[in-house]
mmCIF file of C-alpha atoms in Angstrom:
data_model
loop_
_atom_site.group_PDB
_atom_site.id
_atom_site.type_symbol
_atom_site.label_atom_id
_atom_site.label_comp_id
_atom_site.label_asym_id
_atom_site.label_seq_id
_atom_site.Cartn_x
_atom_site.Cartn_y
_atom_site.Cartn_z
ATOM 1 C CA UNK O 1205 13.816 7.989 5.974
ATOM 2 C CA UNK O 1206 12.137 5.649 3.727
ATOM 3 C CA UNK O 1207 8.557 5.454 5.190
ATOM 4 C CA UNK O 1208 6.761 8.653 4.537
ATOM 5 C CA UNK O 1209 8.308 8.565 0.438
ATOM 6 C CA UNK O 1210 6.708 4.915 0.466
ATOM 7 C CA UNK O 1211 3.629 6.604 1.537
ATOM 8 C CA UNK O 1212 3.710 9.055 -1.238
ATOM 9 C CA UNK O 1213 4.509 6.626 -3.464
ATOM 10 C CA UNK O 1214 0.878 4.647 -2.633
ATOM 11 C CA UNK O 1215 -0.792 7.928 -2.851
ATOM 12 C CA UNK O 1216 0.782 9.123 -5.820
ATOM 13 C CA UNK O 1217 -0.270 5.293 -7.607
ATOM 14 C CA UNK O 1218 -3.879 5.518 -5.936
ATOM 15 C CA UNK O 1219 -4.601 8.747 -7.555
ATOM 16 C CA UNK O 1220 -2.839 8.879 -11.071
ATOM 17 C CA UNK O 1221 -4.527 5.270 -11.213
ATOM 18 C CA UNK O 1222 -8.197 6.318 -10.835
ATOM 19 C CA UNK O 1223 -11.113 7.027 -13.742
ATOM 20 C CA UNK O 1224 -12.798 10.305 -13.898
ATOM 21 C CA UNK O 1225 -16.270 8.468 -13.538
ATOM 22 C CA UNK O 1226 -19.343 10.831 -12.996
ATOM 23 C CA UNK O 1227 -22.831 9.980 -12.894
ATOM 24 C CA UNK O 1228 -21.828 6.670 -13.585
ATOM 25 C CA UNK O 1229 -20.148 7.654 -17.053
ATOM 26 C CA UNK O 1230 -16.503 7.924 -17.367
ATOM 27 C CA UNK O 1231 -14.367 10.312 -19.409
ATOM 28 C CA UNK O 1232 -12.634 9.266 -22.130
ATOM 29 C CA UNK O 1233 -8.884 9.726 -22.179
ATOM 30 C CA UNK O 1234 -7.313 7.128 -24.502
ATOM 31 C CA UNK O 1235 -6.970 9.969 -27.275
ATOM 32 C CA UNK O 1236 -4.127 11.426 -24.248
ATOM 33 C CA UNK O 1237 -0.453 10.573 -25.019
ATOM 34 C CA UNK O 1238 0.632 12.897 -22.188
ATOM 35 C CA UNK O 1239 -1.999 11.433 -19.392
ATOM 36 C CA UNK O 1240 -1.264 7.930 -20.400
ATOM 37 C CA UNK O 1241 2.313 8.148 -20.661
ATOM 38 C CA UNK O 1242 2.100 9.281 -17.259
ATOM 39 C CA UNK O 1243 -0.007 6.794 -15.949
ATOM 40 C CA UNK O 1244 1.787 3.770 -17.288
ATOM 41 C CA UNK O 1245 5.055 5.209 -15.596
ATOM 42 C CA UNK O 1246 3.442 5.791 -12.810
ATOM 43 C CA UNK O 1247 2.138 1.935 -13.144
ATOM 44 C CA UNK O 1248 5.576 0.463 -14.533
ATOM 45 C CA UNK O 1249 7.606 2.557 -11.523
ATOM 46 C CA UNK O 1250 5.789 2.926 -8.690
ATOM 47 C CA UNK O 1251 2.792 0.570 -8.269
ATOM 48 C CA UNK O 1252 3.284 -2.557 -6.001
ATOM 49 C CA UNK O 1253 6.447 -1.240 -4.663
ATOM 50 C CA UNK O 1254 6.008 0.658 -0.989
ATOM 51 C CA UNK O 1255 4.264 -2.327 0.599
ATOM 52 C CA UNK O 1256 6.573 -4.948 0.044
ATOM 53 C CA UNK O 1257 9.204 -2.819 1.674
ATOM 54 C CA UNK O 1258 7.105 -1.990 4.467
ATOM 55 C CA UNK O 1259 6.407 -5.777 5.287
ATOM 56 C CA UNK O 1260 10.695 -6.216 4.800
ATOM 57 C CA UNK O 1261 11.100 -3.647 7.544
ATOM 58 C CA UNK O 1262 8.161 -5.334 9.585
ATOM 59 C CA UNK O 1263 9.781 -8.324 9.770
ATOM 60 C CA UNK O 1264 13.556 -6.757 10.081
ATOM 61 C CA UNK O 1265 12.405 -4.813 13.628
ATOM 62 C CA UNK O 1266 9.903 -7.690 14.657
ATOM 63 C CA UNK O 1267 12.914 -9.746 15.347
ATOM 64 C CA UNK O 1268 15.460 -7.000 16.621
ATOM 65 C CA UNK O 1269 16.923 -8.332 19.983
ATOM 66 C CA UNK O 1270 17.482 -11.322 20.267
ATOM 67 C CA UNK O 1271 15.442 -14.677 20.894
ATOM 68 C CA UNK O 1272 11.595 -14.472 20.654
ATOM 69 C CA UNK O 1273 11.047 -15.760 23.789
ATOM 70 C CA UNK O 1274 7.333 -16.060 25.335
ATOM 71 C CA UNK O 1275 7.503 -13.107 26.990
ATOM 72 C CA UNK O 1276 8.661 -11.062 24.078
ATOM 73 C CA UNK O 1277 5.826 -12.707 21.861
ATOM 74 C CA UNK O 1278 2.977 -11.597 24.391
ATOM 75 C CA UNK O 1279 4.217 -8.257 24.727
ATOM 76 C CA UNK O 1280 4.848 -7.532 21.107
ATOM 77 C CA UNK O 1281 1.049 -9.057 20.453
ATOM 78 C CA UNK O 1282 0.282 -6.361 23.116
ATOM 79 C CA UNK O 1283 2.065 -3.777 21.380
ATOM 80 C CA UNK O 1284 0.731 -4.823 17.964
ATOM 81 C CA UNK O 1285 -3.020 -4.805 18.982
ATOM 82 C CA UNK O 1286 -2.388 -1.268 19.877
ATOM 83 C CA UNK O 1287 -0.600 -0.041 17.230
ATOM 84 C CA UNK O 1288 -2.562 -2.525 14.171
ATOM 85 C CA UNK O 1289 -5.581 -3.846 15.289
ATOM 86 C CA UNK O 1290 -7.408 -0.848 17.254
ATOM 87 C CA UNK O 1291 -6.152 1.244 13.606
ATOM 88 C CA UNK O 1292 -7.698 -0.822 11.235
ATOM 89 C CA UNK O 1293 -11.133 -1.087 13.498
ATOM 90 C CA UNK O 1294 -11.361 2.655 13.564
ATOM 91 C CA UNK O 1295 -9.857 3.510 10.081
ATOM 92 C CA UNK O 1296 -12.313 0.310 8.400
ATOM 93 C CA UNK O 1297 -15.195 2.378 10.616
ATOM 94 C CA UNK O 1298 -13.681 5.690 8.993
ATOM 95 C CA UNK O 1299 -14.298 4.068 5.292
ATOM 96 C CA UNK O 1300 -17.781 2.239 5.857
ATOM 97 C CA UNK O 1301 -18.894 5.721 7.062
ATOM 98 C CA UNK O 1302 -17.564 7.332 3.565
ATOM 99 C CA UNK O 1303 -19.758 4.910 1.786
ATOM 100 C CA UNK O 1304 -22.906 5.652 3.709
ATOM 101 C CA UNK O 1305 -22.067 9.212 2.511
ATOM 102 C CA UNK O 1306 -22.244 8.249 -1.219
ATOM 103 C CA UNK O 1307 -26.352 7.855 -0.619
ATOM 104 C CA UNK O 1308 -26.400 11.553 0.620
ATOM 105 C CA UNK O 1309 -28.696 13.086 -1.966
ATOM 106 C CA UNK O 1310 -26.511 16.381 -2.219
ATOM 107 C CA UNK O 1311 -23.420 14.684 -2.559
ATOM 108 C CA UNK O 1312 -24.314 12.490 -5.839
ATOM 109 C CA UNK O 1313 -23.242 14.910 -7.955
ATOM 110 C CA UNK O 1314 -19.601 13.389 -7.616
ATOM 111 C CA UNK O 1315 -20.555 10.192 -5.576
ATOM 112 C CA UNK O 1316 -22.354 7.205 -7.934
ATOM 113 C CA UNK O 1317 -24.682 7.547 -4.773
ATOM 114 C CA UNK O 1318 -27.678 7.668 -7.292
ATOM 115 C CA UNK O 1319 -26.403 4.509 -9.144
ATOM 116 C CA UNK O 1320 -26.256 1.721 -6.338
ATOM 117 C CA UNK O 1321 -29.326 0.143 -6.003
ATOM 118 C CA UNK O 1322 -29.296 -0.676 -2.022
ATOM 119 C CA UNK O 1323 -27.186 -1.016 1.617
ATOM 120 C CA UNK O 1324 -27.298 -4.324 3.239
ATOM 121 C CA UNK O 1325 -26.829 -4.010 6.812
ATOM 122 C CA UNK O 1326 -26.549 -7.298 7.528
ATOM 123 C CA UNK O 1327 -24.272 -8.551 9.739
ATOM 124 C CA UNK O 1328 -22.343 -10.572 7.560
ATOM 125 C CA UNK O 1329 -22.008 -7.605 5.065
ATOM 126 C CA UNK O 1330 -20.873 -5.305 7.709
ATOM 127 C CA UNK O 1331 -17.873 -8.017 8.781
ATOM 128 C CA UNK O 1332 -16.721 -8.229 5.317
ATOM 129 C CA UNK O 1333 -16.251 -4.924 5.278
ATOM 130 C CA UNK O 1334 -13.424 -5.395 7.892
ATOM 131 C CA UNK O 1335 -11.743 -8.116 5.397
ATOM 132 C CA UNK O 1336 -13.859 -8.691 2.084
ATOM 133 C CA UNK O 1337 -15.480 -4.908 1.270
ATOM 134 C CA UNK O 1338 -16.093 -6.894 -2.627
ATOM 135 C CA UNK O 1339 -18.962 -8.868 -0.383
ATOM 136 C CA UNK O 1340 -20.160 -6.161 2.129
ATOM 137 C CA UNK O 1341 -22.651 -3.663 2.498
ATOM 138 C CA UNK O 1342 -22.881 -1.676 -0.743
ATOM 139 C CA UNK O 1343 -24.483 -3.313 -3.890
ATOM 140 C CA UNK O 1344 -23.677 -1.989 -7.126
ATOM 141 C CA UNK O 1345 -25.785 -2.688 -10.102
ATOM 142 C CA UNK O 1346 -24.663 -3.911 -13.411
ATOM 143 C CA UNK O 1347 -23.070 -1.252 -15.433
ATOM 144 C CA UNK O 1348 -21.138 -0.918 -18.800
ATOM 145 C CA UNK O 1349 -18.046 0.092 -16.956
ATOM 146 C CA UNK O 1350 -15.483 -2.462 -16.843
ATOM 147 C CA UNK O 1351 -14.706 -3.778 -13.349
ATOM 148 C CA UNK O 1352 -11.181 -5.772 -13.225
ATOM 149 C CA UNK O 1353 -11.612 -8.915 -11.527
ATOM 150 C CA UNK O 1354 -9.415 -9.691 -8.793
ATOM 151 C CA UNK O 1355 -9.977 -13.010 -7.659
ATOM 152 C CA UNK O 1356 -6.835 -13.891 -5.578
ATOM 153 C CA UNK O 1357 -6.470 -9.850 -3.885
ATOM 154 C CA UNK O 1358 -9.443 -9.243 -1.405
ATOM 155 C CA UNK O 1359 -9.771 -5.691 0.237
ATOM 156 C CA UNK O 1360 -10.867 -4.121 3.593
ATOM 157 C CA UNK O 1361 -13.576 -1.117 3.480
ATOM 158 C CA UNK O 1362 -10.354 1.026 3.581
ATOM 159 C CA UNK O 1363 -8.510 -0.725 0.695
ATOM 160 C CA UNK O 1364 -4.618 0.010 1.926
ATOM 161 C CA UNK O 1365 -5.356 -1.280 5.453
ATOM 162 C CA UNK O 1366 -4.842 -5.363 3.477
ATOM 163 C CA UNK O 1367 -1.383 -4.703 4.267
ATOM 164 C CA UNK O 1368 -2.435 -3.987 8.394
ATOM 165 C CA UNK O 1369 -4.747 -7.315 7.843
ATOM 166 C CA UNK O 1370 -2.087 -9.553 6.172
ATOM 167 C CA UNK O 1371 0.666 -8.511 9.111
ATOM 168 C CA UNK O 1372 -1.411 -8.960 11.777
ATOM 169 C CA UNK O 1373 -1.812 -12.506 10.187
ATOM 170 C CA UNK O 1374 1.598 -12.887 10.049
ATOM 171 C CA UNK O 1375 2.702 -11.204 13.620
ATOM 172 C CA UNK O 1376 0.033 -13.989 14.849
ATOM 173 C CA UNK O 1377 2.212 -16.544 13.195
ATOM 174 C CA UNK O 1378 5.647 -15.563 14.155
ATOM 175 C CA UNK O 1379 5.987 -18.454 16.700
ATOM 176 C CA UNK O 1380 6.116 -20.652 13.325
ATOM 177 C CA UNK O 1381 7.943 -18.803 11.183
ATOM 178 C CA UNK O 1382 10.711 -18.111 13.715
ATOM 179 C CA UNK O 1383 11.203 -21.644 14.368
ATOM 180 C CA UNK O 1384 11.305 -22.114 10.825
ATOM 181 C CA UNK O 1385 13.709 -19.866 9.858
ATOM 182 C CA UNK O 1386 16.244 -21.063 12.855
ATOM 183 C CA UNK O 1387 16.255 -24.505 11.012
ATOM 184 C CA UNK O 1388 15.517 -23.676 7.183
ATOM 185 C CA UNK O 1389 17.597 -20.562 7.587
ATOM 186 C CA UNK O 1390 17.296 -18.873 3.967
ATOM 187 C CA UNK O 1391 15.666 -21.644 2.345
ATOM 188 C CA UNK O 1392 12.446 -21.014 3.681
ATOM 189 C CA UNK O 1393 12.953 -17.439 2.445
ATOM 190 C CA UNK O 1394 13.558 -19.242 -0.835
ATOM 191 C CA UNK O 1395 10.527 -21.037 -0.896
ATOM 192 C CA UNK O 1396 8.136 -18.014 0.178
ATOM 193 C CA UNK O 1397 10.183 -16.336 -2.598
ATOM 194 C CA UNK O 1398 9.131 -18.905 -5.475
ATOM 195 C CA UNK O 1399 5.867 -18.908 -4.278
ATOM 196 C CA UNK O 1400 5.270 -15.544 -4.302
ATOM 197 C CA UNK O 1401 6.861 -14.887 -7.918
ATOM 198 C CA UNK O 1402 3.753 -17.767 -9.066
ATOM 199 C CA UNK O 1403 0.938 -16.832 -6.619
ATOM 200 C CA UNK O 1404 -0.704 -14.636 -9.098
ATOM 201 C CA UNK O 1405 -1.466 -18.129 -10.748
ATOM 202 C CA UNK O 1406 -2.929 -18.917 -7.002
ATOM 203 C CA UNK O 1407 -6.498 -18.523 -6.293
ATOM 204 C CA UNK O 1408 -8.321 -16.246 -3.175
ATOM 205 C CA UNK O 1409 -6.835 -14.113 -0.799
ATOM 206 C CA UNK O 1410 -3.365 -16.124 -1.325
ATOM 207 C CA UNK O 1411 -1.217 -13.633 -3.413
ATOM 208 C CA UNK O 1412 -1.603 -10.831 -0.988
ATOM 209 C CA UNK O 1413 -0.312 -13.682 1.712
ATOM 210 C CA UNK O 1414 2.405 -14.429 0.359
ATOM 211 C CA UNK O 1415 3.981 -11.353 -0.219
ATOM 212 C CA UNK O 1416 3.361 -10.439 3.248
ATOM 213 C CA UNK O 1417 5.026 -13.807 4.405
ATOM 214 C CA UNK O 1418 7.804 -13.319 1.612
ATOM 215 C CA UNK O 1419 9.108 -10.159 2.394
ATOM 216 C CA UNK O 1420 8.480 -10.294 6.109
ATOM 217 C CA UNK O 1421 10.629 -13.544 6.754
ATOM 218 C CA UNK O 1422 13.044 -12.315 4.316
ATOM 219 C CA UNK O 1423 13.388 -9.345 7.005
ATOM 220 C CA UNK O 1424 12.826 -11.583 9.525
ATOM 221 C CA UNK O 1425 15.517 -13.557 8.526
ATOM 222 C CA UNK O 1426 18.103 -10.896 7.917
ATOM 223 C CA UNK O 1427 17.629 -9.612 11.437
ATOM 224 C CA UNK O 1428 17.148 -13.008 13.338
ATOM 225 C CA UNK O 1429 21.026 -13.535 11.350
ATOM 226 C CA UNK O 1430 22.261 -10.353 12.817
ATOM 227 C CA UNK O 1431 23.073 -9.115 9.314
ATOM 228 C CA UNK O 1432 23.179 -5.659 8.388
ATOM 229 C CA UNK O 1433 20.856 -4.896 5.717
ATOM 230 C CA UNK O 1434 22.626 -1.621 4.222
ATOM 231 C CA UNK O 1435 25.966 -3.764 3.832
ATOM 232 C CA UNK O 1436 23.924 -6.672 2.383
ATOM 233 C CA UNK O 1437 22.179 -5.042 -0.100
ATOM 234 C CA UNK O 1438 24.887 -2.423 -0.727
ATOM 235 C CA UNK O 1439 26.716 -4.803 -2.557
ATOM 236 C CA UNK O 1440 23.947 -4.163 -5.775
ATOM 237 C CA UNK O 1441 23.604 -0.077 -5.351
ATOM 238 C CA UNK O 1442 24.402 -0.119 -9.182
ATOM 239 C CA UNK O 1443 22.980 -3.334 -10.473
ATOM 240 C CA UNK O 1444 19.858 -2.265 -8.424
ATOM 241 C CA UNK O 1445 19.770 0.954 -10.155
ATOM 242 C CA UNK O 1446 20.121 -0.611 -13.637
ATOM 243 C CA UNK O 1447 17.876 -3.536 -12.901
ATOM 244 C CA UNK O 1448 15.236 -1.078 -11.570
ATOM 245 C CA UNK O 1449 15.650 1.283 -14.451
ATOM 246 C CA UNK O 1450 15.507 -1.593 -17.158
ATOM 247 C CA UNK O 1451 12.745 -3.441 -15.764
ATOM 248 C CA UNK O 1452 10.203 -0.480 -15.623
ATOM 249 C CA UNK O 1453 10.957 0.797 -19.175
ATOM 250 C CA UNK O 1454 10.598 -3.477 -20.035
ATOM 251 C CA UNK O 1455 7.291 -3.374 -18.340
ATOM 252 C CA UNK O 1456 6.213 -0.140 -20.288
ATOM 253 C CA UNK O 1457 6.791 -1.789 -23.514
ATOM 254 C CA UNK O 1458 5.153 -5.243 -22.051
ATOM 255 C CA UNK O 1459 1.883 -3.226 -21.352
ATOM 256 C CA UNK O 1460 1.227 -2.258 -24.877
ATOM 257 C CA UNK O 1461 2.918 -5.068 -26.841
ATOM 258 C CA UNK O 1462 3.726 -8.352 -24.437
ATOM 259 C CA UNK O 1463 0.762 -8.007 -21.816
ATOM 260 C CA UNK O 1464 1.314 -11.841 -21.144
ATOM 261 C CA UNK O 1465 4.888 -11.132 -19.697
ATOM 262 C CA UNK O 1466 3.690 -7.940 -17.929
ATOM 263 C CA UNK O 1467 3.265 -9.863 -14.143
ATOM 264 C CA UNK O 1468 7.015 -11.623 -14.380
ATOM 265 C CA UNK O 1469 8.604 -8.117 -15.126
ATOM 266 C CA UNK O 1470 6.852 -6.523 -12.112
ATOM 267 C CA UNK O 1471 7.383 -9.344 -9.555
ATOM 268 C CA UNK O 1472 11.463 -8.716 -10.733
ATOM 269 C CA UNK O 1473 10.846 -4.704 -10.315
ATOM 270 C CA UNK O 1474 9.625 -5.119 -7.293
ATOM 271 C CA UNK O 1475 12.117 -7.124 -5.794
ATOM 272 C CA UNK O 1476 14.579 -4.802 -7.660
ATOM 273 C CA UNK O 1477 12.723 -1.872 -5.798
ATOM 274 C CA UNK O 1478 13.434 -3.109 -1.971
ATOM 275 C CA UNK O 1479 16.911 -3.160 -2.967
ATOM 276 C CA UNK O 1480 17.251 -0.045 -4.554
ATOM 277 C CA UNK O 1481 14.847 2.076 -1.675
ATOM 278 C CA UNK O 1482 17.209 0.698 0.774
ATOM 279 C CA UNK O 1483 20.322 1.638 -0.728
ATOM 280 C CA UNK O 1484 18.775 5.134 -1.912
ATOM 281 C CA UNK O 1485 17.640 5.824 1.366
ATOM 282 C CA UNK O 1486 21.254 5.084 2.782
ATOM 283 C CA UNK O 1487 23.364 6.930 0.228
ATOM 284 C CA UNK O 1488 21.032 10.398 0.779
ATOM 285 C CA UNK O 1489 21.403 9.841 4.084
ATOM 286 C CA UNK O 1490 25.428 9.118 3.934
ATOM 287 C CA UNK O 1491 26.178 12.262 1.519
ATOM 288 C CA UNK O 1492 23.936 14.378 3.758
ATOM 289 C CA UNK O 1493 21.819 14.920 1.173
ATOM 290 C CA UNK O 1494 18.676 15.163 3.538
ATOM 291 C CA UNK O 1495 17.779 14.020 6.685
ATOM 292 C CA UNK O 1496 15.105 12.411 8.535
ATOM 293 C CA UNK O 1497 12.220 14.695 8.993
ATOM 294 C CA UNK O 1498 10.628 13.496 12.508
ATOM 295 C CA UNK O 1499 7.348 15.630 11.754
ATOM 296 C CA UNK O 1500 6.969 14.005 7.987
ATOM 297 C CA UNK O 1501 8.093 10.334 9.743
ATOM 298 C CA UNK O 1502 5.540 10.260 12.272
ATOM 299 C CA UNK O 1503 2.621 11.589 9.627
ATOM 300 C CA UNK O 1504 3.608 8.433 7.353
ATOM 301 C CA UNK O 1505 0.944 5.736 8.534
ATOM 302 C CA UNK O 1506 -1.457 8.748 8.998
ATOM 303 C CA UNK O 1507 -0.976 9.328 5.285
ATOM 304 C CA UNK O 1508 -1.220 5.910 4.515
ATOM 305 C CA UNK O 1509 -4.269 5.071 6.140
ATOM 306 C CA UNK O 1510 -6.391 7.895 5.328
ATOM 307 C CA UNK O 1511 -5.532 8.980 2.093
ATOM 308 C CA UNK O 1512 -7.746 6.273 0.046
ATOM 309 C CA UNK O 1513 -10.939 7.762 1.820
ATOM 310 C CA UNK O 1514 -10.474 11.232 -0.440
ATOM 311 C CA UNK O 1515 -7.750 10.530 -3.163
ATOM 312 C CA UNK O 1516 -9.658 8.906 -6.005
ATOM 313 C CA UNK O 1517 -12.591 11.709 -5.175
ATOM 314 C CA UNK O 1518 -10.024 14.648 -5.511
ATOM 315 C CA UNK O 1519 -9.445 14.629 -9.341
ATOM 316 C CA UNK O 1520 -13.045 14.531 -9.889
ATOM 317 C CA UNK O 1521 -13.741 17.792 -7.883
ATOM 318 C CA UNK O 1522 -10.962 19.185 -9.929
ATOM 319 C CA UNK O 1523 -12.799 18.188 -12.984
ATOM 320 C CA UNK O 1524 -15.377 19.952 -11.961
ATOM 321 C CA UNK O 1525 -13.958 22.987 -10.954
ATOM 322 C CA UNK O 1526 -11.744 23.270 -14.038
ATOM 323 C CA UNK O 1527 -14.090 21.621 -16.683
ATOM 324 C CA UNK O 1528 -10.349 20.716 -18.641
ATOM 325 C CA UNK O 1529 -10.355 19.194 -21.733
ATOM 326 C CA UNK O 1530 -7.170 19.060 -23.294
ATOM 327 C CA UNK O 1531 -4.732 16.197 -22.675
ATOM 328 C CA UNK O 1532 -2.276 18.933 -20.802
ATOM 329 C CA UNK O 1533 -5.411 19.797 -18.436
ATOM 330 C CA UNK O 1534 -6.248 16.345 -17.727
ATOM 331 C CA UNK O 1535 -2.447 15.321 -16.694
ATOM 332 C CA UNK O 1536 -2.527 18.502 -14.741
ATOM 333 C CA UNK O 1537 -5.867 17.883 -12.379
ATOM 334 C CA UNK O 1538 -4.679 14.839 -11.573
ATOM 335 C CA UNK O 1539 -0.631 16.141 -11.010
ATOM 336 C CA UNK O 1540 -2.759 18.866 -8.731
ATOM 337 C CA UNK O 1541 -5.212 15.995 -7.124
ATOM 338 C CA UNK O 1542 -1.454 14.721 -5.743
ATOM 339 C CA UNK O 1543 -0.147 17.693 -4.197
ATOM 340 C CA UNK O 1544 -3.581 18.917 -2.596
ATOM 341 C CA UNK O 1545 -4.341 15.531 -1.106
ATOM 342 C CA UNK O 1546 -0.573 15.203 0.110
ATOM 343 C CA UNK O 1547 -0.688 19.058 1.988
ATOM 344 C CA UNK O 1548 -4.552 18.529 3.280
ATOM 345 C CA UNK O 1549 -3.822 14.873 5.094
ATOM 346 C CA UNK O 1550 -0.119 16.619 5.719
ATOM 347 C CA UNK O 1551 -2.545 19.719 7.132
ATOM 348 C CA UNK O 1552 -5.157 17.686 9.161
ATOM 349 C CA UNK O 1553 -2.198 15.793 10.712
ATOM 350 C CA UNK O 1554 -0.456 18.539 12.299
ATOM 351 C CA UNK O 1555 -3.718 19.985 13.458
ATOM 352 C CA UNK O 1556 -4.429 17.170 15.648
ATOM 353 C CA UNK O 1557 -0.787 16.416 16.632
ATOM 354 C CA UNK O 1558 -1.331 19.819 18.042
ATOM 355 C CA UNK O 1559 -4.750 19.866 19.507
ATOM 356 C CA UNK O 1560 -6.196 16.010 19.252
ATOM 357 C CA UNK O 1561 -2.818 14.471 20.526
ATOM 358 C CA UNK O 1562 -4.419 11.891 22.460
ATOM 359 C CA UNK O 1563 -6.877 11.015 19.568
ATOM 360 C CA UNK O 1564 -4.115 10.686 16.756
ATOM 361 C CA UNK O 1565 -2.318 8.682 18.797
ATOM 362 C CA UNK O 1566 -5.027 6.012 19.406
ATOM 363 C CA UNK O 1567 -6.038 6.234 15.398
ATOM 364 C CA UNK O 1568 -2.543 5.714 14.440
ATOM 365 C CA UNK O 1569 -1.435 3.624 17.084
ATOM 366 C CA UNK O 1570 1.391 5.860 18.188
ATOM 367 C CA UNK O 1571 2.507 5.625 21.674
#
């Protein structure tokens, strides 16, 4: 139920959040009420929130059946190098290859192809690109558009696949953890949970970490306790729903007014958001609402994986085609960038589910 919407969610963020920036100039849109509005609830709402739930359920069925015996540990590394690590190899390959496509001389007219000044093919540049992209292949020359500086996030080639990265880090670990948590119990979640709400004060690669060991062992823990998750956090349907509501229309204001508060609100949303997907997902599900789409399931890492090789590339074709310049044509490419990125990858999926089955299987590590 809950992982395709989470993988709408990052596409949604990944598209509303990107520039119109061609020929290395980008088009001004802070005279747009409408377009901002939409991007700062889009920013306040939505951004940050799938992937901590997707490392809570990580840990939650890493740890589903009992002890983690030796055994158990080989074979899930087994069944993790299948289903993560052969993934992010191809998908990383996938993104280095868009790159090389920027310096195609017919594609530059929406590439910055003509703006980077060289490829080093190196083979410490092309390793980076499978954990550091920032330091790999492609370098950028100085330009007068501002870059934000990220010093404690780092990025594969395909920029969503940090959350593959970070849990095979942490599957590798497990051994640890789980003797951890059988003698910390939920303090260790406790700890991991501090640290997380401070590690944007941390420096390197240690915020994205920590929220992968954070909401993993607080999965992790849940299921190694035998509790049941719906009943746990059913207990704060309402407060979730007020908290979740609050803290987005806080973070809104925070943007424009309190920027120096903006990190603490969104750490608390976030949390606020696990609680409240989980009890969402539970309550549609009990009123019979909806129910569990196998086809739209299975596409969910599929969508997740690919759609940062085309999403932030889609609005600018749109520009293009449209040549909009009102703020109501603006909000609309990019509300029209969503949907046609969501049915293409949605398209291209159940193409090869029906002809390539072998070959989405081995990209998306499906058995």
């Amino acid at each position: 139920m809950l992982r395709f919407p989470l993988a709408v969610v990052v596409l949604i963020v990944h598209t509303i959040q990107t520039d119109l920036i061609l020929h290395g100039n980008r088009i001004e849109t802070d005279d747009m009420p409408l377009l901002l509005a939409m991007k700062d609830f889009v920013t306040a709402f939505l951004s940050d929130q799938s992937v901590p739930v997707y490392f809570f359920i990580s840990g939650f069925v890493f740890f589903l059946g009992g002890k983690l015996s030796n055994e158990r540990y080989v074979r899930k590394m087994k069944n993790r190098f299948k289903s993560l690590f052969i993934p992010y190899i191809i998908w990383n390959l996938f993104a280095i290859l868009f790159k090389l496509a920027m310096f195609i001389p017919c594609l530059s007219f929406i590439f910055k192809g003509a703006y980077l000044k060289q490829l080093d093919f190196g083979i410490s540049a092309i390793l980076n690109e499978f954990w550091n992209s920032s330091n790999g292949m492609v370098i950028e020359p100085e330009t007068n558009i501002p870059t934000p500086v990220l010093s404690n996030e780092i990025f594969p080639a395909d920029p969503t696949l940090w959350f593959v990265r970070d849990l095979m880090i942490v599957a590798i670990t497990t051994p640890i953890l789980y003797w951890l948590l059988n003698r910390t119990r939920h303090y260790l979640v406790f700890a991991f949970g501090i640290l997380w709400f401070y590690s944007d004060l941390l420096w390197g690669h240690t915020n994205q970490l920590i929220t992968a060991y954070f909401f993993f062992s607080f999965g992790a823990y849940m299921s190694i306790n035998g509790k049941d998750m719906f009943q746990e956090f059913g207990r704060y349907f309402k407060l979730s729903i007020i908290a979740y509501i609050f803290l987005g229309t806080s973070y809104i204001v925070a943007l424009h007014y309190y920027p120096e508060v903006c990190e603490i609100i969104k750490k608390l949303n976030v949390f606020a958001g696990l609680l409240l997907a989980y009890n969402v997902a539970a309550w549609l599900l009990r009123k019979k609402i909806c129910k569990v789409s196998p086809f739209l399931a299975s596409s969910s890492f599929f969508i997740y994986v690919s759609h940062c090789l085309i999403c932030s590339n889609i609005p600018k074709l749109f520009y293009l085609l449209f040549h909009p310049t009102s703020d109501v044509g603006i909000t609309s490419i990019y509300i029209l960038s969503v949907v046609f990125t969501l049915s293409f990858l949605l398209s291209v999926y159940y193409l090869m589910r029906r002809f390539t089955p072998k070959l989405l299987k081995i990209i998306t590590g499906r058995k």
